[in-house]
Amino acid sequence: MDTVDALAAAFALKDERRTGWQLRGVDDPESVAGHAWGVALLCLQYADEAGVDEACALRLAVVHDLAEAETGDVATRADADDQRVDGEEKVRRERAAMDDLAAPLSDDVRALWEEYEARETPAARFVKDMDLIDMCLQALVYERADRYAADDGERFNEYDDLDEFFATAEPRLRTDVGERLYATIRARYEDAK
């Protein structure tokens, strides 16, 4: 695969729908690329407050889900026993995808993705929090727009409405900015229900 073919393959993110929203019956859910844009916008807005380099955060945000162009989006479920793909298998698939996709691209692409996945730097932890905050903010948007049917059978057995997205986000937050935004968005979501 050359650079143009790798970029063309990465453009699959524009059409790849976010699986978690599909599992909850959201009408016309966002794409993975739309999600990455939301993460980047949050990084642009809150990087200074979090004390991380804005340019680094933006670069991490752009590539954080790149592997999903090949693997597809795999939703994280609140119940560990309800995962569609085992965590180790998900990591294996994403690493293999990055071997294909990143090889013809600049060395920075793979290095940024690896930094994000390792979560060892303040910027990577911040971007992961913005990844989770984007999901919660999107849940608020979908709740306010009434974009799903809450009584739609088995999809709503364990969690009401879009509560599962908050349940998966909260325990994984690692920054003060992420925790503060989570509390604000969660309160507005509860008011919207």
Short mmCIF file of N, CA and C in Angstrom, two decimals:
data_model
loop_
_atom_site.label_atom_id
_atom_site.label_comp_id
_atom_site.label_asym_id
_atom_site.label_seq_id
_atom_site.Cartn_x
_atom_site.Cartn_y
_atom_site.Cartn_z
N MET A 1 0.86 -1.17 0.00
CA MET A 1 0.00 0.00 0.00
C MET A 1 0.91 1.23 0.00
N ASP A 2 0.61 2.17 -0.89
CA ASP A 2 1.38 3.42 -0.89
C ASP A 2 0.63 4.48 -0.09
N THR A 3 1.19 5.68 -0.03
CA THR A 3 0.62 6.75 0.79
C THR A 3 -0.81 7.09 0.38
N VAL A 4 -1.05 7.24 -0.90
CA VAL A 4 -2.40 7.61 -1.36
C VAL A 4 -3.40 6.51 -1.02
N ASP A 5 -3.01 5.26 -1.22
CA ASP A 5 -3.92 4.16 -0.88
C ASP A 5 -4.17 4.08 0.63
N ALA A 6 -3.15 4.35 1.43
CA ALA A 6 -3.32 4.36 2.88
C ALA A 6 -4.27 5.48 3.31
N LEU A 7 -4.11 6.64 2.72
CA LEU A 7 -5.02 7.75 3.04
C LEU A 7 -6.44 7.43 2.59
N ALA A 8 -6.57 6.84 1.40
CA ALA A 8 -7.90 6.45 0.92
C ALA A 8 -8.52 5.42 1.86
N ALA A 9 -7.72 4.48 2.36
CA ALA A 9 -8.23 3.49 3.31
C ALA A 9 -8.67 4.17 4.61
N ALA A 10 -7.91 5.15 5.06
CA ALA A 10 -8.25 5.87 6.29
C ALA A 10 -9.55 6.64 6.14
N PHE A 11 -9.88 7.04 4.92
CA PHE A 11 -11.13 7.77 4.70
C PHE A 11 -12.37 6.92 4.99
N ALA A 12 -12.18 5.61 5.18
CA ALA A 12 -13.31 4.75 5.57
C ALA A 12 -13.92 5.23 6.89
N LEU A 13 -13.12 5.95 7.69
CA LEU A 13 -13.65 6.47 8.97
C LEU A 13 -14.80 7.45 8.75
N LYS A 14 -14.85 8.06 7.58
CA LYS A 14 -15.94 9.00 7.30
C LYS A 14 -17.29 8.28 7.21
N ASP A 15 -17.25 7.02 6.80
CA ASP A 15 -18.48 6.24 6.64
C ASP A 15 -18.73 5.23 7.76
N GLU A 16 -17.70 4.95 8.57
CA GLU A 16 -17.83 3.97 9.65
C GLU A 16 -18.67 4.56 10.79
N ARG A 17 -19.83 3.99 11.02
CA ARG A 17 -20.73 4.48 12.07
C ARG A 17 -20.26 3.98 13.43
N ARG A 18 -20.47 4.78 14.45
CA ARG A 18 -20.09 4.41 15.81
C ARG A 18 -21.05 3.32 16.31
N THR A 19 -20.49 2.18 16.60
CA THR A 19 -21.26 0.98 16.93
C THR A 19 -22.11 1.14 18.18
N GLY A 20 -21.58 1.81 19.19
CA GLY A 20 -22.33 1.96 20.43
C GLY A 20 -23.68 2.61 20.21
N TRP A 21 -23.71 3.63 19.36
CA TRP A 21 -24.99 4.31 19.08
C TRP A 21 -25.92 3.38 18.31
N GLN A 22 -25.36 2.59 17.39
CA GLN A 22 -26.18 1.64 16.65
C GLN A 22 -26.79 0.59 17.59
N LEU A 23 -25.99 0.13 18.57
CA LEU A 23 -26.50 -0.86 19.52
C LEU A 23 -27.65 -0.31 20.35
N ARG A 24 -27.70 0.99 20.54
CA ARG A 24 -28.76 1.63 21.31
C ARG A 24 -29.89 2.15 20.42
N GLY A 25 -29.82 1.88 19.13
CA GLY A 25 -30.91 2.26 18.24
C GLY A 25 -30.99 3.74 17.92
N VAL A 26 -29.86 4.45 17.98
CA VAL A 26 -29.85 5.88 17.64
C VAL A 26 -30.02 6.02 16.13
N ASP A 27 -30.94 6.89 15.74
CA ASP A 27 -31.17 7.16 14.33
C ASP A 27 -30.00 7.92 13.74
N ASP A 28 -29.47 7.43 12.62
CA ASP A 28 -28.40 8.09 11.87
C ASP A 28 -27.24 8.52 12.78
N PRO A 29 -26.57 7.55 13.41
CA PRO A 29 -25.50 7.90 14.36
C PRO A 29 -24.28 8.49 13.67
N GLU A 30 -23.47 9.19 14.47
CA GLU A 30 -22.26 9.83 13.96
C GLU A 30 -21.28 8.79 13.41
N SER A 31 -20.35 9.27 12.60
CA SER A 31 -19.27 8.43 12.08
C SER A 31 -18.08 8.50 13.04
N VAL A 32 -17.15 7.59 12.85
CA VAL A 32 -15.92 7.62 13.64
C VAL A 32 -15.16 8.92 13.33
N ALA A 33 -15.17 9.35 12.08
CA ALA A 33 -14.51 10.61 11.72
C ALA A 33 -15.19 11.79 12.40
N GLY A 34 -16.51 11.76 12.48
CA GLY A 34 -17.23 12.82 13.19
C GLY A 34 -16.86 12.84 14.66
N HIS A 35 -16.71 11.66 15.24
CA HIS A 35 -16.27 11.55 16.63
C HIS A 35 -14.86 12.12 16.79
N ALA A 36 -13.96 11.79 15.88
CA ALA A 36 -12.58 12.29 15.97
C ALA A 36 -12.56 13.82 15.88
N TRP A 37 -13.43 14.38 15.05
CA TRP A 37 -13.54 15.85 14.97
C TRP A 37 -13.99 16.41 16.32
N GLY A 38 -14.98 15.77 16.95
CA GLY A 38 -15.45 16.22 18.25
C GLY A 38 -14.35 16.17 19.30
N VAL A 39 -13.56 15.10 19.28
CA VAL A 39 -12.44 14.98 20.22
C VAL A 39 -11.44 16.11 19.97
N ALA A 40 -11.14 16.37 18.69
CA ALA A 40 -10.20 17.44 18.35
C ALA A 40 -10.72 18.80 18.82
N LEU A 41 -12.00 19.06 18.63
CA LEU A 41 -12.58 20.33 19.06
C LEU A 41 -12.49 20.48 20.58
N LEU A 42 -12.79 19.42 21.30
CA LEU A 42 -12.65 19.45 22.76
C LEU A 42 -11.20 19.69 23.17
N CYS A 43 -10.26 19.07 22.47
CA CYS A 43 -8.84 19.29 22.77
C CYS A 43 -8.46 20.74 22.53
N LEU A 44 -8.93 21.29 21.45
CA LEU A 44 -8.64 22.69 21.13
C LEU A 44 -9.18 23.60 22.23
N GLN A 45 -10.35 23.31 22.73
CA GLN A 45 -10.99 24.13 23.75
C GLN A 45 -10.34 23.98 25.13
N TYR A 46 -9.94 22.78 25.51
CA TYR A 46 -9.56 22.53 26.90
C TYR A 46 -8.07 22.17 27.13
N ALA A 47 -7.25 22.11 26.11
CA ALA A 47 -5.84 21.74 26.28
C ALA A 47 -5.12 22.69 27.23
N ASP A 48 -5.31 23.99 27.05
CA ASP A 48 -4.64 24.95 27.94
C ASP A 48 -5.06 24.74 29.38
N GLU A 49 -6.34 24.59 29.60
CA GLU A 49 -6.85 24.38 30.96
C GLU A 49 -6.26 23.10 31.58
N ALA A 50 -6.05 22.09 30.75
CA ALA A 50 -5.50 20.82 31.23
C ALA A 50 -3.98 20.88 31.37
N GLY A 51 -3.37 21.94 30.86
CA GLY A 51 -1.93 22.07 30.96
C GLY A 51 -1.16 21.18 30.00
N VAL A 52 -1.77 20.86 28.86
CA VAL A 52 -1.08 20.03 27.87
C VAL A 52 -0.88 20.84 26.58
N ASP A 53 0.10 20.42 25.81
CA ASP A 53 0.41 21.08 24.56
C ASP A 53 -0.75 20.88 23.57
N GLU A 54 -1.32 21.99 23.14
CA GLU A 54 -2.49 21.94 22.25
C GLU A 54 -2.19 21.22 20.94
N ALA A 55 -1.06 21.53 20.32
CA ALA A 55 -0.72 20.91 19.03
C ALA A 55 -0.55 19.40 19.19
N CYS A 56 0.08 18.98 20.26
CA CYS A 56 0.26 17.54 20.49
C CYS A 56 -1.10 16.88 20.70
N ALA A 57 -1.96 17.49 21.50
CA ALA A 57 -3.29 16.93 21.75
C ALA A 57 -4.09 16.81 20.45
N LEU A 58 -4.02 17.82 19.61
CA LEU A 58 -4.75 17.77 18.34
C LEU A 58 -4.23 16.66 17.45
N ARG A 59 -2.93 16.48 17.41
CA ARG A 59 -2.34 15.42 16.58
C ARG A 59 -2.77 14.05 17.09
N LEU A 60 -2.77 13.87 18.40
CA LEU A 60 -3.23 12.60 18.97
C LEU A 60 -4.70 12.37 18.67
N ALA A 61 -5.50 13.42 18.77
CA ALA A 61 -6.94 13.29 18.51
C ALA A 61 -7.22 12.85 17.08
N VAL A 62 -6.45 13.37 16.13
CA VAL A 62 -6.68 13.05 14.72
C VAL A 62 -6.42 11.56 14.45
N VAL A 63 -5.42 10.97 15.10
CA VAL A 63 -5.06 9.59 14.78
C VAL A 63 -5.59 8.56 15.79
N HIS A 64 -6.25 9.01 16.86
CA HIS A 64 -6.56 8.08 17.95
C HIS A 64 -7.42 6.88 17.54
N ASP A 65 -8.28 7.01 16.56
CA ASP A 65 -9.12 5.90 16.11
C ASP A 65 -8.79 5.44 14.69
N LEU A 66 -7.61 5.77 14.20
CA LEU A 66 -7.24 5.46 12.82
C LEU A 66 -7.36 3.97 12.50
N ALA A 67 -6.99 3.10 13.41
CA ALA A 67 -7.05 1.66 13.16
C ALA A 67 -8.46 1.20 12.80
N GLU A 68 -9.46 1.94 13.28
CA GLU A 68 -10.85 1.55 13.04
C GLU A 68 -11.25 1.67 11.56
N ALA A 69 -10.42 2.32 10.76
CA ALA A 69 -10.68 2.35 9.32
C ALA A 69 -10.62 0.94 8.76
N GLU A 70 -9.82 0.10 9.39
CA GLU A 70 -9.70 -1.30 8.96
C GLU A 70 -10.48 -2.26 9.85
N THR A 71 -10.49 -2.02 11.15
CA THR A 71 -11.12 -2.97 12.08
C THR A 71 -12.60 -2.72 12.29
N GLY A 72 -13.05 -1.52 11.97
CA GLY A 72 -14.40 -1.12 12.33
C GLY A 72 -14.42 -0.67 13.78
N ASP A 73 -15.50 -0.03 14.17
CA ASP A 73 -15.65 0.47 15.52
C ASP A 73 -16.14 -0.65 16.43
N VAL A 74 -15.46 -0.86 17.54
CA VAL A 74 -15.87 -1.86 18.52
C VAL A 74 -16.27 -1.12 19.78
N ALA A 75 -17.53 -1.19 20.12
CA ALA A 75 -18.04 -0.46 21.29
C ALA A 75 -17.55 -1.09 22.58
N THR A 76 -17.23 -0.23 23.55
CA THR A 76 -16.92 -0.69 24.90
C THR A 76 -18.23 -0.74 25.67
N ARG A 77 -18.52 -1.88 26.21
CA ARG A 77 -19.77 -2.06 26.96
C ARG A 77 -19.49 -1.90 28.44
N ALA A 78 -20.49 -1.48 29.19
CA ALA A 78 -20.34 -1.31 30.64
C ALA A 78 -20.13 -2.65 31.33
N ASP A 79 -20.77 -3.68 30.83
CA ASP A 79 -20.64 -5.02 31.40
C ASP A 79 -19.50 -5.74 30.69
N ALA A 80 -18.46 -6.08 31.43
CA ALA A 80 -17.28 -6.74 30.85
C ALA A 80 -17.65 -8.04 30.15
N ASP A 81 -18.71 -8.71 30.59
CA ASP A 81 -19.14 -9.96 29.97
C ASP A 81 -19.91 -9.76 28.68
N ASP A 82 -20.23 -8.51 28.35
CA ASP A 82 -21.04 -8.21 27.17
C ASP A 82 -20.20 -7.60 26.03
N GLN A 83 -18.88 -7.69 26.12
CA GLN A 83 -18.03 -7.14 25.07
C GLN A 83 -18.22 -7.96 23.79
N ARG A 84 -18.32 -7.30 22.68
CA ARG A 84 -18.48 -7.97 21.38
C ARG A 84 -17.17 -8.61 20.92
N VAL A 85 -16.06 -8.00 21.31
CA VAL A 85 -14.73 -8.50 20.98
C VAL A 85 -13.90 -8.44 22.26
N ASP A 86 -13.20 -9.51 22.57
CA ASP A 86 -12.32 -9.56 23.73
C ASP A 86 -11.28 -8.44 23.64
N GLY A 87 -10.95 -7.84 24.79
CA GLY A 87 -10.02 -6.71 24.83
C GLY A 87 -8.68 -7.00 24.19
N GLU A 88 -8.11 -8.16 24.47
CA GLU A 88 -6.82 -8.52 23.87
C GLU A 88 -6.95 -8.69 22.36
N GLU A 89 -8.04 -9.26 21.92
CA GLU A 89 -8.26 -9.44 20.49
C GLU A 89 -8.42 -8.08 19.81
N LYS A 90 -9.12 -7.16 20.46
CA LYS A 90 -9.29 -5.81 19.91
C LYS A 90 -7.92 -5.15 19.73
N VAL A 91 -7.07 -5.25 20.74
CA VAL A 91 -5.72 -4.66 20.66
C VAL A 91 -4.94 -5.30 19.52
N ARG A 92 -5.00 -6.63 19.40
CA ARG A 92 -4.28 -7.34 18.34
C ARG A 92 -4.75 -6.87 16.96
N ARG A 93 -6.06 -6.77 16.79
CA ARG A 93 -6.60 -6.34 15.49
C ARG A 93 -6.18 -4.90 15.16
N GLU A 94 -6.23 -4.02 16.16
CA GLU A 94 -5.88 -2.63 15.91
C GLU A 94 -4.39 -2.47 15.60
N ARG A 95 -3.54 -3.22 16.28
CA ARG A 95 -2.10 -3.17 15.99
C ARG A 95 -1.82 -3.66 14.57
N ALA A 96 -2.48 -4.74 14.18
CA ALA A 96 -2.31 -5.26 12.81
C ALA A 96 -2.79 -4.24 11.79
N ALA A 97 -3.90 -3.59 12.08
CA ALA A 97 -4.42 -2.55 11.17
C ALA A 97 -3.42 -1.40 11.04
N MET A 98 -2.84 -1.01 12.17
CA MET A 98 -1.86 0.09 12.12
C MET A 98 -0.60 -0.33 11.38
N ASP A 99 -0.25 -1.61 11.43
CA ASP A 99 0.89 -2.08 10.63
C ASP A 99 0.63 -1.82 9.15
N ASP A 100 -0.60 -2.04 8.71
CA ASP A 100 -0.98 -1.80 7.32
C ASP A 100 -1.11 -0.32 6.99
N LEU A 101 -1.91 0.37 7.80
CA LEU A 101 -2.26 1.76 7.50
C LEU A 101 -1.12 2.74 7.71
N ALA A 102 -0.36 2.59 8.78
CA ALA A 102 0.64 3.59 9.13
C ALA A 102 1.95 3.42 8.37
N ALA A 103 2.23 2.22 7.88
CA ALA A 103 3.52 1.98 7.23
C ALA A 103 3.83 2.98 6.10
N PRO A 104 2.90 3.26 5.20
CA PRO A 104 3.22 4.20 4.12
C PRO A 104 3.07 5.67 4.53
N LEU A 105 2.54 5.93 5.72
CA LEU A 105 2.35 7.31 6.17
C LEU A 105 3.59 7.77 6.93
N SER A 106 3.60 9.00 7.36
CA SER A 106 4.76 9.52 8.08
C SER A 106 4.97 8.73 9.37
N ASP A 107 6.21 8.67 9.81
CA ASP A 107 6.54 7.96 11.05
C ASP A 107 5.76 8.52 12.23
N ASP A 108 5.41 9.80 12.15
CA ASP A 108 4.67 10.43 13.24
C ASP A 108 3.31 9.77 13.48
N VAL A 109 2.68 9.30 12.43
CA VAL A 109 1.33 8.73 12.57
C VAL A 109 1.36 7.54 13.52
N ARG A 110 2.25 6.61 13.27
CA ARG A 110 2.33 5.42 14.14
C ARG A 110 2.77 5.81 15.55
N ALA A 111 3.76 6.71 15.65
CA ALA A 111 4.26 7.13 16.97
C ALA A 111 3.16 7.81 17.78
N LEU A 112 2.36 8.65 17.14
CA LEU A 112 1.26 9.32 17.83
C LEU A 112 0.21 8.31 18.29
N TRP A 113 -0.12 7.38 17.42
CA TRP A 113 -1.10 6.36 17.78
C TRP A 113 -0.59 5.53 18.96
N GLU A 114 0.68 5.15 18.93
CA GLU A 114 1.28 4.38 20.03
C GLU A 114 1.25 5.19 21.33
N GLU A 115 1.56 6.47 21.24
CA GLU A 115 1.53 7.33 22.43
C GLU A 115 0.12 7.37 23.02
N TYR A 116 -0.86 7.54 22.15
CA TYR A 116 -2.25 7.56 22.62
C TYR A 116 -2.61 6.24 23.29
N GLU A 117 -2.29 5.14 22.66
CA GLU A 117 -2.65 3.82 23.19
C GLU A 117 -1.96 3.55 24.53
N ALA A 118 -0.73 4.01 24.71
CA ALA A 118 0.02 3.74 25.94
C ALA A 118 -0.50 4.56 27.12
N ARG A 119 -1.06 5.74 26.87
CA ARG A 119 -1.59 6.64 27.90
C ARG A 119 -0.55 6.96 28.98
N GLU A 120 0.71 7.05 28.59
CA GLU A 120 1.77 7.33 29.55
C GLU A 120 2.11 8.81 29.65
N THR A 121 1.63 9.62 28.72
CA THR A 121 1.93 11.05 28.75
C THR A 121 0.68 11.81 29.18
N PRO A 122 0.88 12.99 29.77
CA PRO A 122 -0.29 13.81 30.14
C PRO A 122 -1.18 14.11 28.93
N ALA A 123 -0.58 14.36 27.77
CA ALA A 123 -1.38 14.66 26.58
C ALA A 123 -2.23 13.46 26.17
N ALA A 124 -1.67 12.26 26.22
CA ALA A 124 -2.43 11.07 25.84
C ALA A 124 -3.58 10.81 26.81
N ARG A 125 -3.33 10.99 28.09
CA ARG A 125 -4.41 10.80 29.08
C ARG A 125 -5.50 11.85 28.88
N PHE A 126 -5.10 13.08 28.60
CA PHE A 126 -6.07 14.15 28.33
C PHE A 126 -6.91 13.82 27.10
N VAL A 127 -6.26 13.39 26.01
CA VAL A 127 -7.00 13.08 24.78
C VAL A 127 -7.95 11.92 25.02
N LYS A 128 -7.54 10.92 25.79
CA LYS A 128 -8.46 9.81 26.11
C LYS A 128 -9.65 10.34 26.87
N ASP A 129 -9.43 11.25 27.81
CA ASP A 129 -10.56 11.84 28.52
C ASP A 129 -11.48 12.60 27.56
N MET A 130 -10.90 13.32 26.61
CA MET A 130 -11.73 14.05 25.64
C MET A 130 -12.47 13.07 24.73
N ASP A 131 -11.89 11.92 24.46
CA ASP A 131 -12.56 10.85 23.72
C ASP A 131 -13.83 10.42 24.48
N LEU A 132 -13.69 10.24 25.78
CA LEU A 132 -14.83 9.85 26.61
C LEU A 132 -15.84 10.98 26.77
N ILE A 133 -15.34 12.20 26.91
CA ILE A 133 -16.23 13.37 27.05
C ILE A 133 -17.01 13.59 25.76
N ASP A 134 -16.36 13.39 24.62
CA ASP A 134 -17.07 13.50 23.34
C ASP A 134 -18.26 12.54 23.32
N MET A 135 -18.05 11.33 23.78
CA MET A 135 -19.13 10.33 23.80
C MET A 135 -20.28 10.80 24.70
N CYS A 136 -19.94 11.33 25.86
CA CYS A 136 -20.98 11.80 26.78
C CYS A 136 -21.72 13.01 26.21
N LEU A 137 -20.96 13.92 25.61
CA LEU A 137 -21.59 15.09 25.01
C LEU A 137 -22.49 14.68 23.85
N GLN A 138 -22.07 13.67 23.08
CA GLN A 138 -22.90 13.17 21.99
C GLN A 138 -24.17 12.52 22.55
N ALA A 139 -24.06 11.84 23.68
CA ALA A 139 -25.25 11.26 24.32
C ALA A 139 -26.23 12.36 24.71
N LEU A 140 -25.71 13.46 25.23
CA LEU A 140 -26.57 14.60 25.57
C LEU A 140 -27.27 15.13 24.32
N VAL A 141 -26.51 15.28 23.24
CA VAL A 141 -27.09 15.78 21.98
C VAL A 141 -28.19 14.84 21.50
N TYR A 142 -27.93 13.53 21.51
CA TYR A 142 -28.93 12.56 21.07
C TYR A 142 -30.14 12.54 22.00
N GLU A 143 -29.91 12.69 23.29
CA GLU A 143 -31.03 12.72 24.25
C GLU A 143 -31.92 13.92 23.99
N ARG A 144 -31.30 15.08 23.84
CA ARG A 144 -32.08 16.30 23.60
C ARG A 144 -32.85 16.23 22.29
N ALA A 145 -32.30 15.55 21.30
CA ALA A 145 -32.94 15.46 19.98
C ALA A 145 -33.89 14.27 19.89
N ASP A 146 -33.98 13.46 20.96
CA ASP A 146 -34.87 12.30 20.98
C ASP A 146 -34.61 11.40 19.77
N ARG A 147 -33.33 11.00 19.60
CA ARG A 147 -32.92 10.26 18.40
C ARG A 147 -32.94 8.75 18.58
N TYR A 148 -33.63 8.25 19.58
CA TYR A 148 -33.73 6.81 19.79
C TYR A 148 -35.05 6.52 20.49
N ALA A 149 -35.46 5.25 20.44
CA ALA A 149 -36.68 4.82 21.13
C ALA A 149 -36.28 4.06 22.39
N ALA A 150 -36.48 4.66 23.55
CA ALA A 150 -36.02 4.10 24.82
C ALA A 150 -36.70 2.79 25.18
N ASP A 151 -37.83 2.49 24.61
CA ASP A 151 -38.53 1.25 24.94
C ASP A 151 -38.28 0.17 23.90
N ASP A 152 -37.17 0.27 23.21
CA ASP A 152 -36.88 -0.61 22.09
C ASP A 152 -36.27 -1.95 22.53
N GLY A 153 -37.01 -2.73 23.23
CA GLY A 153 -36.66 -4.11 23.55
C GLY A 153 -35.40 -4.31 24.35
N GLU A 154 -34.63 -5.34 23.97
CA GLU A 154 -33.49 -5.80 24.75
C GLU A 154 -32.35 -4.79 24.85
N ARG A 155 -32.30 -3.81 23.96
CA ARG A 155 -31.23 -2.83 24.02
C ARG A 155 -31.24 -2.04 25.33
N PHE A 156 -32.36 -2.04 26.01
CA PHE A 156 -32.51 -1.20 27.20
C PHE A 156 -32.79 -2.02 28.46
N ASN A 157 -32.37 -3.26 28.48
CA ASN A 157 -32.61 -4.09 29.67
C ASN A 157 -31.84 -3.62 30.88
N GLU A 158 -30.53 -3.40 30.75
CA GLU A 158 -29.70 -3.08 31.91
C GLU A 158 -29.61 -1.58 32.18
N TYR A 159 -29.54 -0.78 31.15
CA TYR A 159 -29.39 0.67 31.31
C TYR A 159 -30.55 1.38 30.64
N ASP A 160 -31.06 2.40 31.30
CA ASP A 160 -32.12 3.21 30.72
C ASP A 160 -31.50 4.22 29.76
N ASP A 161 -32.28 4.63 28.80
CA ASP A 161 -31.91 5.70 27.89
C ASP A 161 -30.48 5.47 27.35
N LEU A 162 -29.63 6.47 27.44
CA LEU A 162 -28.25 6.35 26.98
C LEU A 162 -27.27 6.30 28.16
N ASP A 163 -27.76 5.82 29.29
CA ASP A 163 -26.97 5.79 30.53
C ASP A 163 -25.71 4.95 30.42
N GLU A 164 -25.71 3.92 29.59
CA GLU A 164 -24.53 3.06 29.49
C GLU A 164 -23.29 3.83 29.07
N PHE A 165 -23.45 4.86 28.25
CA PHE A 165 -22.29 5.63 27.80
C PHE A 165 -21.64 6.36 28.97
N PHE A 166 -22.43 6.85 29.88
CA PHE A 166 -21.89 7.49 31.08
C PHE A 166 -21.27 6.44 32.00
N ALA A 167 -21.89 5.28 32.08
CA ALA A 167 -21.36 4.21 32.94
C ALA A 167 -20.00 3.71 32.45
N THR A 168 -19.77 3.72 31.14
CA THR A 168 -18.48 3.28 30.63
C THR A 168 -17.43 4.38 30.72
N ALA A 169 -17.86 5.63 30.69
CA ALA A 169 -16.91 6.75 30.71
C ALA A 169 -16.39 7.06 32.11
N GLU A 170 -17.27 7.18 33.06
CA GLU A 170 -16.89 7.71 34.38
C GLU A 170 -15.68 7.01 35.02
N PRO A 171 -15.64 5.68 35.08
CA PRO A 171 -14.51 5.06 35.77
C PRO A 171 -13.18 5.18 35.02
N ARG A 172 -13.21 5.59 33.77
CA ARG A 172 -11.98 5.66 32.98
C ARG A 172 -11.40 7.07 32.90
N LEU A 173 -12.08 8.06 33.43
CA LEU A 173 -11.58 9.44 33.39
C LEU A 173 -10.35 9.58 34.29
N ARG A 174 -9.34 10.35 33.81
CA ARG A 174 -8.08 10.47 34.54
C ARG A 174 -7.62 11.90 34.76
N THR A 175 -8.35 12.88 34.26
CA THR A 175 -7.91 14.27 34.41
C THR A 175 -8.98 15.09 35.13
N ASP A 176 -8.54 16.15 35.77
CA ASP A 176 -9.48 17.05 36.45
C ASP A 176 -10.45 17.67 35.45
N VAL A 177 -9.93 18.07 34.29
CA VAL A 177 -10.78 18.67 33.26
C VAL A 177 -11.84 17.66 32.81
N GLY A 178 -11.43 16.42 32.57
CA GLY A 178 -12.37 15.39 32.16
C GLY A 178 -13.45 15.14 33.19
N GLU A 179 -13.05 15.05 34.44
CA GLU A 179 -14.02 14.81 35.51
C GLU A 179 -15.00 15.97 35.67
N ARG A 180 -14.49 17.20 35.54
CA ARG A 180 -15.36 18.37 35.66
C ARG A 180 -16.36 18.41 34.50
N LEU A 181 -15.89 18.19 33.28
CA LEU A 181 -16.78 18.19 32.12
C LEU A 181 -17.81 17.07 32.22
N TYR A 182 -17.36 15.91 32.68
CA TYR A 182 -18.27 14.78 32.84
C TYR A 182 -19.43 15.16 33.76
N ALA A 183 -19.11 15.74 34.92
CA ALA A 183 -20.15 16.11 35.89
C ALA A 183 -21.14 17.11 35.29
N THR A 184 -20.64 18.08 34.55
CA THR A 184 -21.50 19.09 33.93
C THR A 184 -22.41 18.46 32.88
N ILE A 185 -21.81 17.65 32.00
CA ILE A 185 -22.59 17.03 30.92
C ILE A 185 -23.59 16.02 31.49
N ARG A 186 -23.18 15.25 32.48
CA ARG A 186 -24.09 14.26 33.08
C ARG A 186 -25.30 14.94 33.69
N ALA A 187 -25.09 16.06 34.38
CA ALA A 187 -26.21 16.78 34.98
C ALA A 187 -27.17 17.28 33.90
N ARG A 188 -26.65 17.79 32.82
CA ARG A 188 -27.52 18.28 31.73
C ARG A 188 -28.24 17.13 31.05
N TYR A 189 -27.56 16.01 30.92
CA TYR A 189 -28.18 14.81 30.35
C TYR A 189 -29.36 14.36 31.23
N GLU A 190 -29.13 14.30 32.55
CA GLU A 190 -30.20 13.89 33.46
C GLU A 190 -31.38 14.85 33.38
N ASP A 191 -31.10 16.14 33.24
CA ASP A 191 -32.18 17.12 33.09
C ASP A 191 -32.96 16.91 31.79
N ALA A 192 -32.27 16.45 30.76
CA ALA A 192 -32.91 16.27 29.45
C ALA A 192 -33.78 15.03 29.37
N LYS A 193 -33.55 14.06 30.25
CA LYS A 193 -34.30 12.79 30.19
C LYS A 193 -35.75 12.96 30.57
#
